[in-house]
Amino acid sequence: MMNPLKIAKQDARLYMSFMYVTFASLLVGGLMGLLQTLARSGKFTLPFNINYYTILTVHGVILGLVLTTFFIIGFQFALMGKTVGISDKQRKAGWWAFWLMLVGTVMAAVTILVGQANVLYTFYAPLRAHPAFYIGLALVIVGSWVAVFTNFRQLYVWKKANKGQKSPLLAFMVVINMAMWFIASLGVAASVLIQFIPWSLGYAETINVLLSRTLFWYFGHPLVYFWLLPAYMAWYAIIPKIIGGKLFSDSLARMSFILLLMFSIPVGFHHQLTEPGIDPTWKFIQVVLTFMVVIPTLMTAFSIFATFETTGRRLGHKGLFGWFKHLPWKDVRFLAPFIGMVAFIPGGAGGIVNASHQMNSLIHNTIWVTGHFHLTVATTVILTYFGIAYWLVPHLTGRRLTPRLNKLGIIQSIIWTVGMTIMSTAMHIEGLLGGPRRSNFSTYAGGDQVQSWIGYQMAQAVGGTILFIGIVLMVYIFIQLAFFAPRGVEEFPIAEEEVDAEPTPKLLENWYLWIGITIALILFAYTIPVFDILKHSPPGSVPFDWPIGRY
Amino acid sequence: MAKSTKQQLEPQHNPSINLKGTLIAVMLLGVFILATWFGCYYLFLSR
Ligand code: HEM
Ligand SMILES: [Cu+2]
């Protein structure tokens, strides 16, 4: 294992820039979330005649697309800088990535805020937003590609300088995640550039709706793994260090990332199970491929438990579960991600329900789905990101996570847990009772069933309010860590291998093989259905502006 | 740490390492997933 490098000041500035955008997004997006839950309670009307779907679009785009992408790219740059290093040229490229993404974000955000893009973060055709929205999104993606190729280059340069050595685990994981992101975002980029932009500008009269949705979900499922893998990086390679243990298995960690890469993309149809126009056979095949994710997921769970148990037993804890006691519950760098791991148990179980065709019909487009991904992305992923930020931000700014800030962090984690348990549980139940997602409060002309939803919507408003308090506290902690905490050195924790660890098979670094299999699986799962879509599509759709309040 | 030393070491497994808790924890996880799935499946059938 190589010794980690030191992060220079000018590199830290680049990584921190991504963090500023992350936490600014958290505040803006969180406020929208609060407003949504209040509006849906039926007791509160949005001020200034604001359209519910404007704030919902801001919420989804800013939290789901912007916050996540900025955090991930900043964190991954820091991991690469720490493990394989960054050159002046690569840092410059990093700044290009940052500015392209920021300009794109601002363009898209302003377009949404002025009410010209109430299309929600999935921007389904034939709703048509102002072209600036799509162009902004395209810039974010292109900016992220600059980061992709910079990260690839960083590992390549390191490999050349360290012939025959295996790459540092975290750098390997970053490259897997970026490879996945690149392959996946080609789909959405194609849709935005070839379909949406010309159509929104009026150069193309119609759009192939089914094709655009298929290309979106070709990207949309790997998108959620793109959020999750950085959390896994922390679970595999950082948390063991924080709890005073060692990496459980380098090979297992790499294999699980490879499996996640292979099974992340050829599965988008599980979001389109109710879609007419796709042959059920292909839906079935993609659902089977979806379920393969159980393997790397349980490998991850096994590895995490094993790290906990090995470390605990080394410290002399006995009994079947005695080792649970040794875990550093008072260290927020551990506690926040740990809560994230726990949330992933119901989150993952719910995901398996969602992906099962019959049961999907039970919950499709209900608020259950929203409850599901507020457990996965808005708890598992985000609490792990917070857990990373508690040490990464002070490490980069040359400050310390003081006992007081640590304590505030613990309070933050608890607030989040309470708020999300209330909100997400209420969403799950309301969804099973048929309550729709993506919809403002409505009594639906007094339908009976609606009565059964209202109590749960009130509960969501209570949970949402608690969550928003948690967001304000988190932003306060971030500002403290970035600007005011006492100067000092905060550790960048990276777990080491056991002294007697078995060597990692070289095969695991055979990029041609793994990317080759990934592409083969994609071609297998998508070629025929896409060909069918192109060949048998009904006439395309003209744009619709009025349903989203554009005239 | 140089790689060569690592490869020379016979992979010696610590005989005291005990992962019983891990095994049971992962099994419980599997049971939870199955219970959720069948619970929802039952709901689906009953509607
Ligand atoms: C204060 C905390 C939060 C609250 C109160 C909240 C509330 C909500 C509500 C009520 C909805 C559904 C509205 C509807 O379908 O009509 C929603 C959707 C969504 N939320 Fe959150 N949320 C919060 C935090 C987050 C976070 C941290 C993330 C991601 C990191 C996130 C991502 C999303 C996404 C992607 C959607 C889907 C938007 C759509 O369907 O177009 N939320 N949120
Ligand atoms: Cu998916």
Tab-separated table of C-alpha atoms in Angstrom, chain A residues 104-497:
chain	number	residue	atom	x	y	z
A	104	GLY	CA	-24.755	25.158	-16.446
A	105	THR	CA	-26.300	24.894	-12.999
A	106	VAL	CA	-26.970	28.617	-12.775
A	107	MET	CA	-28.507	28.636	-16.250
A	108	ALA	CA	-30.832	25.757	-15.445
A	109	ALA	CA	-31.667	27.067	-11.969
A	110	VAL	CA	-32.582	30.561	-13.170
A	111	THR	CA	-34.735	29.111	-15.921
A	112	ILE	CA	-36.605	27.009	-13.377
A	113	LEU	CA	-36.959	29.831	-10.862
A	114	VAL	CA	-38.536	32.183	-13.381
A	115	GLY	CA	-41.110	29.494	-14.081
A	116	GLN	CA	-39.907	28.511	-17.544
A	117	ALA	CA	-39.043	24.904	-16.749
A	118	ASN	CA	-41.664	23.309	-14.505
A	119	VAL	CA	-40.834	19.929	-15.980
A	120	LEU	CA	-39.445	18.193	-12.847
A	121	TYR	CA	-35.975	16.752	-12.776
A	122	THR	CA	-36.841	13.982	-15.238
A	123	PHE	CA	-37.961	16.575	-17.860
A	124	TYR	CA	-40.264	14.126	-19.624
A	125	ALA	CA	-41.364	15.092	-23.099
A	126	PRO	CA	-43.718	16.338	-24.407
A	127	LEU	CA	-43.616	19.003	-21.687
A	128	ARG	CA	-41.315	21.646	-23.074
A	129	ALA	CA	-39.078	23.824	-20.949
A	130	HIS	CA	-37.228	26.895	-22.179
A	131	PRO	CA	-34.115	25.835	-24.157
A	132	ALA	CA	-31.840	27.420	-21.535
A	133	PHE	CA	-32.863	24.642	-19.142
A	134	TYR	CA	-31.667	21.892	-21.457
A	135	ILE	CA	-28.553	23.790	-22.467
A	136	GLY	CA	-27.703	24.322	-18.797
A	137	LEU	CA	-28.095	20.602	-18.120
A	138	ALA	CA	-25.900	19.796	-21.103
A	139	LEU	CA	-23.173	22.064	-19.708
A	140	VAL	CA	-23.315	20.316	-16.338
A	141	ILE	CA	-22.832	16.981	-18.073
A	142	VAL	CA	-20.017	18.217	-20.291
A	143	GLY	CA	-18.311	19.722	-17.235
A	144	SER	CA	-18.594	16.411	-15.439
A	145	TRP	CA	-16.929	14.701	-18.422
A	146	VAL	CA	-13.921	16.960	-18.005
A	147	ALA	CA	-13.705	15.623	-14.450
A	148	VAL	CA	-14.108	12.053	-15.741
A	149	PHE	CA	-11.172	12.269	-18.097
A	150	THR	CA	-9.036	14.141	-15.594
A	151	ASN	CA	-9.549	11.346	-13.070
A	152	PHE	CA	-8.753	8.720	-15.718
A	153	ARG	CA	-5.584	10.596	-16.581
A	154	GLN	CA	-4.580	10.866	-12.915
A	155	LEU	CA	-4.670	7.108	-12.458
A	156	TYR	CA	-2.988	6.509	-15.827
A	157	VAL	CA	-0.067	8.773	-14.936
A	158	TRP	CA	0.293	7.105	-11.553
A	159	LYS	CA	0.215	3.655	-13.144
A	160	LYS	CA	3.005	4.602	-15.513
A	161	ALA	CA	5.116	5.880	-12.663
A	162	ASN	CA	4.408	2.806	-10.528
A	163	LYS	CA	4.714	-0.020	-13.001
A	164	GLY	CA	3.376	-3.339	-11.771
A	165	GLN	CA	1.824	-1.938	-8.620
A	166	LYS	CA	-1.859	-2.307	-8.005
A	167	SER	CA	-3.703	0.980	-8.013
A	168	PRO	CA	-4.760	2.433	-4.668
A	169	LEU	CA	-8.191	1.055	-3.819
A	170	LEU	CA	-9.905	4.447	-3.594
A	171	ALA	CA	-8.484	5.574	-6.942
A	172	PHE	CA	-9.720	2.341	-8.488
A	173	MET	CA	-13.173	2.956	-7.069
A	174	VAL	CA	-13.265	6.521	-8.356
A	175	VAL	CA	-12.373	5.350	-11.845
A	176	ILE	CA	-15.108	2.708	-11.752
A	177	ASN	CA	-17.668	5.294	-10.722
A	178	MET	CA	-16.538	7.734	-13.396
A	179	ALA	CA	-16.513	5.033	-16.077
A	180	MET	CA	-20.072	4.192	-15.146
A	181	TRP	CA	-21.082	7.853	-15.129
A	182	PHE	CA	-19.528	8.459	-18.520
A	183	ILE	CA	-21.138	5.476	-20.226
A	184	ALA	CA	-24.495	6.306	-18.660
A	185	SER	CA	-24.498	10.027	-19.277
A	186	LEU	CA	-23.909	9.430	-22.988
A	187	GLY	CA	-27.565	8.400	-23.093
A	188	VAL	CA	-29.001	11.494	-21.491
A	189	ALA	CA	-26.567	13.713	-23.374
A	190	ALA	CA	-27.699	12.202	-26.654
A	191	SER	CA	-31.310	12.783	-25.705
A	192	VAL	CA	-30.719	16.386	-24.639
A	193	LEU	CA	-28.510	17.322	-27.582
A	194	ILE	CA	-30.254	15.444	-30.379
A	195	GLN	CA	-33.856	15.446	-29.190
A	196	PHE	CA	-34.629	18.153	-26.638
A	197	ILE	CA	-32.527	21.131	-27.648
A	198	PRO	CA	-33.544	21.229	-31.327
A	199	TRP	CA	-37.158	20.555	-30.381
A	200	SER	CA	-37.283	23.200	-27.680
A	201	LEU	CA	-35.724	25.714	-30.061
A	202	GLY	CA	-38.366	24.889	-32.660
A	203	TYR	CA	-35.972	23.362	-35.213
A	204	ALA	CA	-37.576	19.961	-34.825
A	205	GLU	CA	-41.347	19.852	-34.846
A	206	THR	CA	-41.854	16.642	-32.932
A	207	ILE	CA	-40.068	14.442	-30.431
A	208	ASN	CA	-40.067	10.672	-29.960
A	209	VAL	CA	-41.367	10.530	-26.412
A	210	LEU	CA	-40.680	6.869	-25.739
A	211	LEU	CA	-37.138	7.147	-27.015
A	212	SER	CA	-36.465	10.168	-24.818
A	213	ARG	CA	-37.786	8.402	-21.734
A	214	THR	CA	-35.776	5.302	-22.547
A	215	LEU	CA	-32.599	7.315	-22.939
A	216	PHE	CA	-33.367	9.119	-19.687
A	217	TRP	CA	-33.678	5.891	-17.715
A	218	TYR	CA	-30.673	4.368	-19.423
A	219	PHE	CA	-28.988	7.183	-17.494
A	220	GLY	CA	-31.363	7.402	-14.528
A	221	HIS	CA	-30.616	4.118	-12.857
A	222	PRO	CA	-26.811	4.370	-13.035
A	223	LEU	CA	-27.359	7.894	-11.722
A	224	VAL	CA	-28.512	6.442	-8.419
A	225	TYR	CA	-25.465	4.151	-8.262
A	226	PHE	CA	-23.305	7.163	-9.073
A	227	TRP	CA	-24.681	8.702	-5.851
A	228	LEU	CA	-24.246	5.483	-3.918
A	229	LEU	CA	-20.730	4.426	-4.902
A	230	PRO	CA	-18.979	7.340	-3.162
A	231	ALA	CA	-20.851	6.298	-0.022
A	232	TYR	CA	-19.603	2.749	-0.567
A	233	MET	CA	-16.073	4.125	-0.976
A	234	ALA	CA	-16.370	5.558	2.512
A	235	TRP	CA	-17.933	2.386	3.921
A	236	TYR	CA	-15.264	0.117	2.467
A	237	ALA	CA	-12.127	2.162	2.711
A	238	ILE	CA	-12.619	4.988	5.224
A	239	ILE	CA	-14.942	3.817	7.992
A	240	PRO	CA	-12.627	0.881	8.934
A	241	LYS	CA	-9.895	3.419	9.706
A	242	ILE	CA	-12.274	5.559	11.750
A	243	ILE	CA	-13.263	2.603	13.912
A	244	GLY	CA	-9.622	1.606	14.380
A	245	GLY	CA	-9.702	-1.433	12.118
A	246	LYS	CA	-8.324	-2.560	8.795
A	247	LEU	CA	-9.691	-3.049	5.336
A	248	PHE	CA	-11.595	-6.324	5.325
A	249	SER	CA	-10.685	-7.404	1.807
A	250	ASP	CA	-9.247	-5.357	-1.014
A	251	SER	CA	-10.302	-7.931	-3.611
A	252	LEU	CA	-13.861	-8.167	-2.348
A	253	ALA	CA	-14.205	-4.382	-2.445
A	254	ARG	CA	-12.931	-4.205	-6.023
A	255	MET	CA	-15.066	-7.114	-7.175
A	256	SER	CA	-18.176	-5.557	-5.723
A	257	PHE	CA	-17.483	-2.270	-7.528
A	258	ILE	CA	-16.945	-4.151	-10.778
A	259	LEU	CA	-20.275	-5.948	-10.364
A	260	LEU	CA	-22.000	-2.661	-9.618
A	261	LEU	CA	-20.539	-1.239	-12.819
A	262	MET	CA	-21.707	-4.191	-14.896
A	263	PHE	CA	-25.238	-4.293	-13.510
A	264	SER	CA	-25.868	-0.568	-13.247
A	265	ILE	CA	-26.756	0.292	-16.822
A	266	PRO	CA	-28.606	-2.508	-18.651
A	267	VAL	CA	-31.510	-2.155	-16.216
A	268	GLY	CA	-33.279	1.148	-16.970
A	269	PHE	CA	-36.536	-0.571	-17.962
A	270	HIS	CA	-37.314	-1.245	-14.315
A	271	HIS	CA	-38.344	2.415	-14.243
A	272	GLN	CA	-40.507	1.890	-17.306
A	273	LEU	CA	-42.436	-1.196	-16.279
A	274	THR	CA	-45.750	0.519	-16.950
A	275	GLU	CA	-44.543	1.942	-20.237
A	276	PRO	CA	-46.455	0.820	-23.324
A	277	GLY	CA	-44.302	0.258	-26.369
A	278	ILE	CA	-41.614	-1.894	-24.784
A	279	ASP	CA	-41.820	-5.653	-25.194
A	280	PRO	CA	-42.412	-7.335	-21.800
A	281	THR	CA	-39.679	-9.861	-22.545
A	282	TRP	CA	-37.088	-7.098	-22.479
A	283	LYS	CA	-38.586	-5.659	-19.347
A	284	PHE	CA	-38.227	-9.082	-17.789
A	285	ILE	CA	-34.617	-9.427	-18.893
A	286	GLN	CA	-33.724	-6.033	-17.473
A	287	VAL	CA	-35.482	-6.833	-14.216
A	288	VAL	CA	-33.406	-10.000	-13.900
A	289	LEU	CA	-30.270	-7.959	-14.498
A	290	THR	CA	-31.504	-5.485	-11.900
A	291	PHE	CA	-31.764	-8.189	-9.286
A	292	MET	CA	-28.114	-9.105	-9.815
A	293	VAL	CA	-27.330	-6.059	-7.708
A	294	VAL	CA	-28.258	-8.151	-4.694
A	295	ILE	CA	-24.859	-9.833	-4.999
A	296	PRO	CA	-22.559	-6.810	-4.597
A	297	THR	CA	-24.968	-5.330	-2.067
A	298	LEU	CA	-24.844	-8.339	0.223
A	299	MET	CA	-21.087	-8.546	-0.335
A	300	THR	CA	-20.900	-4.982	0.929
A	301	ALA	CA	-23.081	-5.729	3.938
A	302	PHE	CA	-20.954	-8.770	4.731
A	303	SER	CA	-17.758	-6.807	4.452
A	304	ILE	CA	-19.031	-4.047	6.725
A	305	PHE	CA	-20.234	-6.423	9.433
A	306	ALA	CA	-16.984	-8.348	9.159
A	307	THR	CA	-14.918	-5.187	9.622
A	308	PHE	CA	-16.933	-4.320	12.710
A	309	GLU	CA	-16.690	-7.814	14.116
A	310	THR	CA	-12.981	-8.316	13.432
A	311	THR	CA	-12.116	-4.962	14.951
A	312	GLY	CA	-14.330	-5.548	17.976
A	313	ARG	CA	-12.986	-9.018	18.623
A	314	ARG	CA	-9.432	-7.755	18.394
A	315	LEU	CA	-10.277	-5.314	21.123
A	316	GLY	CA	-11.409	-8.258	23.212
A	317	HIS	CA	-15.173	-8.031	22.900
A	318	LYS	CA	-16.839	-11.411	23.270
A	319	GLY	CA	-20.190	-12.933	22.479
A	320	LEU	CA	-22.126	-13.133	19.256
A	321	PHE	CA	-22.765	-9.404	18.980
A	322	GLY	CA	-20.518	-8.032	21.739
A	323	TRP	CA	-18.394	-6.343	19.092
A	324	PHE	CA	-21.161	-3.856	18.425
A	325	LYS	CA	-20.291	-2.122	21.656
A	326	HIS	CA	-16.811	-1.068	20.675
A	327	LEU	CA	-18.017	1.014	17.750
A	328	PRO	CA	-17.289	4.732	18.207
A	329	TRP	CA	-20.866	5.874	18.651
A	330	LYS	CA	-19.793	9.299	19.848
A	331	ASP	CA	-17.745	10.009	16.734
A	332	VAL	CA	-19.965	11.677	14.154
A	333	ARG	CA	-17.599	10.599	11.365
A	334	PHE	CA	-18.828	7.112	12.191
A	335	LEU	CA	-22.335	7.709	13.486
A	336	ALA	CA	-23.713	9.612	10.491
A	337	PRO	CA	-22.622	7.008	7.906
A	338	PHE	CA	-23.719	4.228	10.231
A	339	ILE	CA	-27.254	5.599	10.339
A	340	GLY	CA	-26.992	5.749	6.570
A	341	MET	CA	-26.144	2.049	6.485
A	342	VAL	CA	-29.112	1.190	8.676
A	343	ALA	CA	-31.449	3.234	6.478
A	344	PHE	CA	-30.232	1.233	3.517
A	345	ILE	CA	-31.823	-1.908	4.910
A	346	PRO	CA	-35.440	-0.764	4.470
A	347	GLY	CA	-34.282	1.346	1.508
A	348	GLY	CA	-32.856	-1.649	-0.308
A	349	ALA	CA	-35.768	-3.900	0.581
A	350	GLY	CA	-38.163	-1.286	-0.803
A	351	GLY	CA	-36.092	-1.110	-3.970
A	352	ILE	CA	-36.555	-4.823	-4.554
A	353	VAL	CA	-40.289	-4.323	-4.241
A	354	ASN	CA	-40.175	-1.449	-6.727
A	355	ALA	CA	-38.299	-3.501	-9.284
A	356	SER	CA	-40.707	-6.465	-9.138
A	357	HIS	CA	-43.101	-5.934	-11.996
A	358	GLN	CA	-46.331	-6.930	-10.259
A	359	MET	CA	-45.616	-5.008	-7.105
A	360	ASN	CA	-44.430	-2.070	-9.091
A	361	SER	CA	-48.038	-1.742	-10.211
A	362	LEU	CA	-48.928	-1.387	-6.534
A	363	ILE	CA	-46.650	1.564	-5.897
A	364	HIS	CA	-45.907	3.070	-9.324
A	365	ASN	CA	-46.117	6.872	-9.231
A	366	THR	CA	-47.329	6.824	-5.659
A	367	ILE	CA	-45.635	8.753	-2.878
A	368	TRP	CA	-44.202	5.393	-1.715
A	369	VAL	CA	-41.511	5.936	-4.336
A	370	THR	CA	-40.653	9.297	-2.830
A	371	GLY	CA	-40.514	7.661	0.599
A	372	HIS	CA	-38.173	5.039	-0.861
A	373	PHE	CA	-35.630	7.415	-2.318
A	374	HIS	CA	-35.653	9.710	0.675
A	375	LEU	CA	-34.371	6.676	2.575
A	376	THR	CA	-31.789	5.796	-0.029
A	377	VAL	CA	-30.458	9.030	-1.470
A	378	ALA	CA	-31.719	11.493	1.122
A	379	THR	CA	-30.607	9.405	4.113
A	380	THR	CA	-28.145	6.639	3.240
A	381	VAL	CA	-26.239	8.675	0.713
A	382	ILE	CA	-26.571	12.127	2.193
A	383	LEU	CA	-25.732	11.118	5.774
A	384	THR	CA	-22.640	9.342	4.488
A	385	TYR	CA	-21.697	12.497	2.565
A	386	PHE	CA	-22.194	14.500	5.766
A	387	GLY	CA	-20.054	11.934	7.586
A	388	ILE	CA	-17.332	12.541	4.992
A	389	ALA	CA	-17.683	16.318	5.148
A	390	TYR	CA	-17.034	16.351	8.911
A	391	TRP	CA	-13.409	15.406	8.309
A	392	LEU	CA	-12.880	16.349	4.653
A	393	VAL	CA	-13.833	20.006	5.007
A	394	PRO	CA	-11.561	20.746	7.992
A	395	HIS	CA	-8.808	18.663	6.405
A	396	LEU	CA	-8.994	20.883	3.336
A	397	THR	CA	-9.291	24.175	5.211
A	398	GLY	CA	-6.625	23.363	7.793
A	399	ARG	CA	-9.052	23.360	10.697
A	400	ARG	CA	-10.333	20.866	13.219
A	401	LEU	CA	-13.575	19.110	13.964
A	402	THR	CA	-13.839	20.269	17.568
A	403	PRO	CA	-15.697	18.278	20.243
A	404	ARG	CA	-18.443	20.899	20.117
A	405	LEU	CA	-18.888	20.569	16.358
A	406	ASN	CA	-18.738	16.800	16.693
A	407	LYS	CA	-21.548	17.004	19.203
A	408	LEU	CA	-23.602	19.267	16.949
A	409	GLY	CA	-23.020	16.730	14.208
A	410	ILE	CA	-24.408	13.976	16.403
A	411	ILE	CA	-27.458	16.087	17.146
A	412	GLN	CA	-27.789	16.741	13.407
A	413	SER	CA	-27.697	13.022	12.661
A	414	ILE	CA	-30.381	12.350	15.247
A	415	ILE	CA	-32.611	15.151	13.976
A	416	TRP	CA	-32.292	13.763	10.473
A	417	THR	CA	-33.128	10.270	11.646
A	418	VAL	CA	-36.223	11.394	13.500
A	419	GLY	CA	-37.450	13.694	10.727
A	420	MET	CA	-36.849	11.168	7.997
A	421	THR	CA	-38.384	8.275	9.888
A	422	ILE	CA	-41.569	10.269	10.252
A	423	MET	CA	-41.626	11.638	6.722
A	424	SER	CA	-40.539	8.510	4.911
A	425	THR	CA	-42.754	6.112	6.849
A	426	ALA	CA	-45.751	8.339	6.229
A	427	MET	CA	-44.893	8.448	2.536
A	428	HIS	CA	-44.577	4.678	2.310
A	429	ILE	CA	-47.937	4.086	3.943
A	430	GLU	CA	-49.726	6.815	2.027
A	431	GLY	CA	-48.284	5.338	-1.153
A	432	LEU	CA	-49.684	1.910	-0.357
A	433	LEU	CA	-53.034	3.639	0.092
A	434	GLY	CA	-52.681	5.043	-3.415
A	435	GLY	CA	-51.552	8.604	-2.650
A	436	PRO	CA	-49.874	10.045	-5.745
A	437	ARG	CA	-46.385	11.508	-5.923
A	438	ARG	CA	-45.482	14.668	-7.790
A	439	SER	CA	-48.747	16.346	-6.955
A	440	ASN	CA	-49.806	19.343	-4.969
A	441	PHE	CA	-52.479	19.079	-2.307
A	442	SER	CA	-55.859	18.230	-3.733
A	443	THR	CA	-59.069	16.762	-2.414
A	444	TYR	CA	-59.736	15.309	-5.868
A	445	ALA	CA	-63.305	16.564	-5.753
A	446	GLY	CA	-63.943	14.882	-2.433
A	447	GLY	CA	-63.047	11.284	-3.249
A	448	ASP	CA	-63.296	8.940	-0.255
A	449	GLN	CA	-59.865	7.463	-0.628
A	450	VAL	CA	-58.345	10.914	-0.350
A	451	GLN	CA	-59.470	11.177	3.261
A	452	SER	CA	-57.144	8.333	4.180
A	453	TRP	CA	-54.146	10.283	2.871
A	454	ILE	CA	-54.512	13.561	4.672
A	455	GLY	CA	-53.233	12.450	8.067
A	456	TYR	CA	-50.103	11.077	6.446
A	457	GLN	CA	-49.570	14.319	4.585
A	458	MET	CA	-49.714	16.164	7.895
A	459	ALA	CA	-47.126	13.732	9.265
A	460	GLN	CA	-44.924	14.453	6.267
A	461	ALA	CA	-45.124	18.159	7.042
A	462	VAL	CA	-44.022	17.467	10.615
A	463	GLY	CA	-41.153	15.279	9.412
A	464	GLY	CA	-40.243	17.826	6.742
A	465	THR	CA	-40.059	20.607	9.294
A	466	ILE	CA	-37.743	18.579	11.515
A	467	LEU	CA	-35.604	17.752	8.503
A	468	PHE	CA	-35.337	21.372	7.545
A	469	ILE	CA	-34.065	22.203	11.024
A	470	GLY	CA	-31.477	19.495	10.456
A	471	ILE	CA	-30.463	21.131	7.195
A	472	VAL	CA	-29.999	24.531	8.807
A	473	LEU	CA	-27.859	22.931	11.502
A	474	MET	CA	-25.777	21.084	8.908
A	475	VAL	CA	-25.157	24.250	6.925
A	476	TYR	CA	-24.112	25.979	10.173
A	477	ILE	CA	-21.639	23.174	10.916
A	478	PHE	CA	-20.295	23.377	7.379
A	479	ILE	CA	-19.708	27.116	7.663
A	480	GLN	CA	-17.957	26.606	10.983
A	481	LEU	CA	-15.717	23.890	9.554
A	482	ALA	CA	-14.952	25.919	6.449
A	483	PHE	CA	-14.277	29.311	8.008
A	484	PHE	CA	-14.277	29.481	11.786
A	485	ALA	CA	-13.187	26.270	13.493
A	486	PRO	CA	-9.765	26.464	15.206
A	487	ARG	CA	-6.740	25.840	13.019
A	488	GLY	CA	-5.155	22.429	13.150
A	489	VAL	CA	-4.733	19.202	11.290
A	490	GLU	CA	-7.698	16.917	10.728
A	491	GLU	CA	-6.930	13.388	9.597
A	492	PHE	CA	-7.821	12.124	6.107
A	493	PRO	CA	-8.718	8.573	7.157
A	494	ILE	CA	-7.811	5.801	4.720
A	495	ALA	CA	-7.948	2.203	5.868
A	496	GLU	CA	-4.918	-0.021	5.400
A	497	GLU	CA	-4.799	-3.661	4.489
